Coordinates of C-alpha atoms in Angstrom, one line a residue:
M61 CA -14.7 -2.2 -9.8
F62 CA -16.1 -5.1 -11.7
E63 CA -15.5 -3.0 -15.1
N64 CA -12.2 -1.6 -14.1
L65 CA -10.8 -5.4 -13.4
T66 CA -12.0 -6.6 -16.8
V67 CA -10.6 -3.6 -18.7
L68 CA -7.2 -4.0 -16.5
N69 CA -7.1 -8.1 -17.1
N70 CA -7.5 -7.7 -20.6
Y71 CA -4.9 -5.0 -21.0
V72 CA -2.3 -7.0 -19.1
Q73 CA -3.4 -10.7 -20.8
Q74 CA -2.4 -8.9 -24.0
F75 CA 1.2 -9.0 -23.1
G76 CA 1.3 -13.0 -23.0
H77 CA 4.5 -14.1 -21.5
W78 CA 5.3 -10.8 -20.4
A79 CA 2.4 -10.2 -18.5
P80 CA 3.5 -10.6 -15.1
L81 CA 6.5 -8.2 -15.5
V82 CA 3.7 -5.6 -17.3
L83 CA 1.6 -5.8 -13.8
F84 CA 4.9 -5.9 -11.7
I85 CA 5.8 -2.4 -13.3
L86 CA 2.3 -1.1 -13.0
F87 CA 2.3 -2.0 -9.2
V88 CA 5.8 0.1 -9.1
I89 CA 3.9 2.9 -11.0
Q90 CA 1.0 2.8 -8.8
A91 CA 3.1 2.9 -5.4
A92 CA 5.6 5.8 -6.4
L93 CA 2.4 7.7 -7.9
P94 CA -0.7 6.1 -7.0
V95 CA -3.0 7.0 -10.3
F96 CA -5.2 4.1 -10.1
P97 CA -6.2 2.1 -7.1
Y98 CA -4.1 -0.6 -5.3
I99 CA -7.0 -2.8 -4.8
I100 CA -8.0 -3.3 -8.3
L101 CA -4.1 -4.2 -9.3
A102 CA -3.7 -6.7 -6.7
A103 CA -7.2 -8.1 -7.5
A104 CA -6.1 -8.6 -11.1
G105 CA -2.8 -10.4 -10.0
G106 CA -5.1 -12.8 -7.8
M107 CA -7.3 -13.1 -10.7
L108 CA -4.9 -13.6 -13.8
F109 CA -2.0 -15.7 -12.0
G110 CA -3.6 -17.1 -8.8
F111 CA -2.7 -16.5 -5.3
K112 CA 0.8 -16.9 -5.0
L113 CA 2.4 -15.0 -8.0
G114 CA -0.5 -12.5 -7.5
F115 CA 0.6 -11.8 -4.1
F116 CA 4.3 -11.7 -4.8
L117 CA 3.7 -9.1 -7.6
A118 CA 1.0 -7.0 -5.6
W119 CA 3.8 -6.8 -2.4
F120 CA 7.0 -6.8 -4.1
G121 CA 6.0 -4.2 -6.6
A122 CA 4.4 -1.9 -4.0
L123 CA 7.5 -2.4 -1.9
C124 CA 9.6 -1.6 -5.0
G125 CA 7.4 1.5 -5.7
A126 CA 7.5 2.7 -2.2
C127 CA 11.5 2.5 -2.2
L128 CA 11.7 4.5 -5.6
A129 CA 9.4 7.2 -4.4
F130 CA 11.6 7.4 -0.9
W131 CA 14.8 7.8 -3.2
I132 CA 13.3 10.3 -5.6
C133 CA 12.1 12.5 -2.7
R134 CA 15.5 12.3 -0.8
L135 CA 17.1 13.3 -4.1
L136 CA 14.4 16.3 -4.6
G137 CA 15.3 17.5 -1.5
Y138 CA 13.3 19.1 1.7
N139 CA 11.8 22.5 0.8
P140 CA 9.6 21.8 -2.1
L141 CA 8.7 18.3 -1.0
A142 CA 7.6 19.8 2.7
K143 CA 5.5 23.1 1.3
W144 CA 3.8 20.0 -0.9
L145 CA 3.2 17.6 2.2
D146 CA 1.6 20.9 4.0
N147 CA -0.6 22.3 0.9
R148 CA -1.8 19.0 0.1
Y149 CA -2.5 16.6 3.4
G150 CA -1.7 19.8 5.8
Y151 CA 1.0 17.6 7.5
N152 CA 3.7 19.7 8.8
I153 CA 7.0 17.5 8.5
D154 CA 8.9 19.3 11.3
N155 CA 6.6 18.0 13.5
H156 CA 7.4 14.2 12.3
N157 CA 9.1 12.3 15.3
P158 CA 11.8 10.1 13.6
T159 CA 12.2 7.8 16.7
V160 CA 8.5 6.2 16.1
A161 CA 9.2 5.6 12.5
F162 CA 8.9 2.2 12.5
W163 CA 5.8 1.9 13.8
S164 CA 4.2 5.0 12.4
I165 CA 5.1 3.5 8.9
M166 CA 3.9 0.0 9.5
I167 CA 0.6 1.4 10.9
S168 CA 0.0 3.8 7.9
R169 CA 0.7 0.8 5.9
L170 CA -1.9 -1.1 7.5
I171 CA -4.6 1.3 7.1
P172 CA -5.4 1.7 3.4
F173 CA -6.9 5.0 3.9
V174 CA -3.8 6.9 4.3
P175 CA -2.1 8.0 1.0
T176 CA 0.6 6.4 0.0
P177 CA 2.6 9.6 -1.0
L178 CA 2.3 11.0 2.4
I179 CA 4.0 7.8 3.8
N180 CA 6.7 7.9 1.2
V181 CA 7.5 11.6 1.4
A182 CA 7.0 12.0 5.1
A183 CA 9.4 9.2 5.6
A184 CA 12.0 10.5 3.1
L185 CA 12.4 13.9 4.3
G186 CA 11.9 13.2 8.1
G187 CA 15.1 11.5 8.8
V188 CA 13.7 8.0 8.5
S189 CA 16.6 5.5 7.7
F190 CA 16.1 3.6 4.4
F191 CA 16.4 0.4 6.3
V192 CA 13.4 1.2 8.8
F193 CA 11.5 2.5 5.9
V194 CA 11.7 -1.0 4.0
T195 CA 11.2 -3.2 6.9
S196 CA 8.4 -1.4 8.3
S197 CA 6.6 -0.9 4.7
A198 CA 7.2 -4.7 3.8
I199 CA 5.7 -5.5 7.1
G200 CA 2.8 -3.1 6.9
K201 CA 2.0 -4.3 2.9
L202 CA 1.4 -7.7 3.7
P203 CA -2.0 -7.8 4.7
T204 CA -3.5 -5.7 2.1
A205 CA -1.6 -7.5 -0.3
I206 CA -3.0 -10.7 1.1
L207 CA -6.4 -9.6 1.4
Y208 CA -6.8 -7.7 -2.0
T209 CA -5.2 -10.8 -3.8
G210 CA -7.1 -13.4 -2.4
L211 CA -10.3 -11.0 -3.0
G212 CA -9.3 -11.1 -6.8
L213 CA -9.3 -14.9 -6.8
A214 CA -12.4 -15.5 -4.8
L215 CA -14.0 -13.1 -7.3
F216 CA -12.8 -15.0 -10.0
N217 CA -13.9 -18.3 -8.4
A218 CA -17.1 -17.2 -7.5
Q219 CA -20.1 -18.4 -9.3
D220 CA -23.1 -16.5 -7.8
I221 CA -23.7 -13.0 -6.5
N222 CA -24.2 -14.3 -2.8
T223 CA -20.7 -15.3 -2.9
I224 CA -19.2 -12.3 -4.0
L225 CA -21.3 -10.1 -1.7
L226 CA -20.1 -12.2 0.7
I227 CA -16.6 -12.0 0.1
M228 CA -17.2 -8.3 -0.4
A229 CA -18.6 -7.8 3.0
A230 CA -16.0 -10.0 4.7
T231 CA -13.3 -7.8 3.1
I232 CA -15.0 -4.7 4.8
L233 CA -14.8 -6.4 8.1
F234 CA -11.3 -7.3 7.8
L235 CA -10.3 -3.6 6.8
L236 CA -12.4 -2.2 9.7
G237 CA -10.5 -4.6 12.1
L238 CA -7.0 -3.5 10.6
R239 CA -8.2 -0.1 11.1
F240 CA -9.0 -0.6 14.6
L241 CA -5.7 -2.5 15.2
A242 CA -3.5 0.2 13.6
H243 CA -5.2 2.7 16.4
R244 CA -4.5 0.6 18.9
L245 CA -0.7 0.1 18.2
S246 CA -0.9 3.8 17.3
L247 CA -2.2 4.7 20.9
K248 CA 0.8 2.3 22.3
G249 CA 3.5 3.8 20.0
H250 CA 2.4 7.3 21.6
A251 CA 2.5 5.8 25.1
E252 CA 6.0 4.5 24.5
E253 CA 7.2 7.9 23.1
H254 CA 5.7 9.9 26.0
Q255 CA 7.3 7.3 28.6
E256 CA 10.6 7.7 26.7
M257 CA 10.2 11.3 27.2

């Protein structure tokens, strides 16, 4: 991870005043087509630009990329993408319930283990309104953007290996806590769905 951060930092820094825009574009690309890890980008944002600007780039860039992917999926249509979802992730879009979309998307964004393309494609093809997609994605992306940007800043400021290990352990515990919370919210959402039936 540290080698990747160094390479990315050096790459982005070479753009000088354009560096924040370059990092923003990388976040958009990562959210639409995740070819490199979000945690590396967000940590680089914290290291290079401090917490405030790094967080904004991580959160808003990921949100813009998700919106771009949503609209591309809508334009491409149902059949080819539904088949891709089923083949790639074993997810049948016909089983998707748009009435619980807000909670489903938000919880999926909270759990950093759910593939971003799965969320974007399922929402676009599952009849989810763009407003619900944007608001749930914006809220769901906040914790990881804060955490990973803060992680990058903390690693940049850390002077010894013990501090770095402590930061990484705290990050893992926080992610496990998010996963537990998301699971609890998911159970609550399913219970509410069954009550409506």
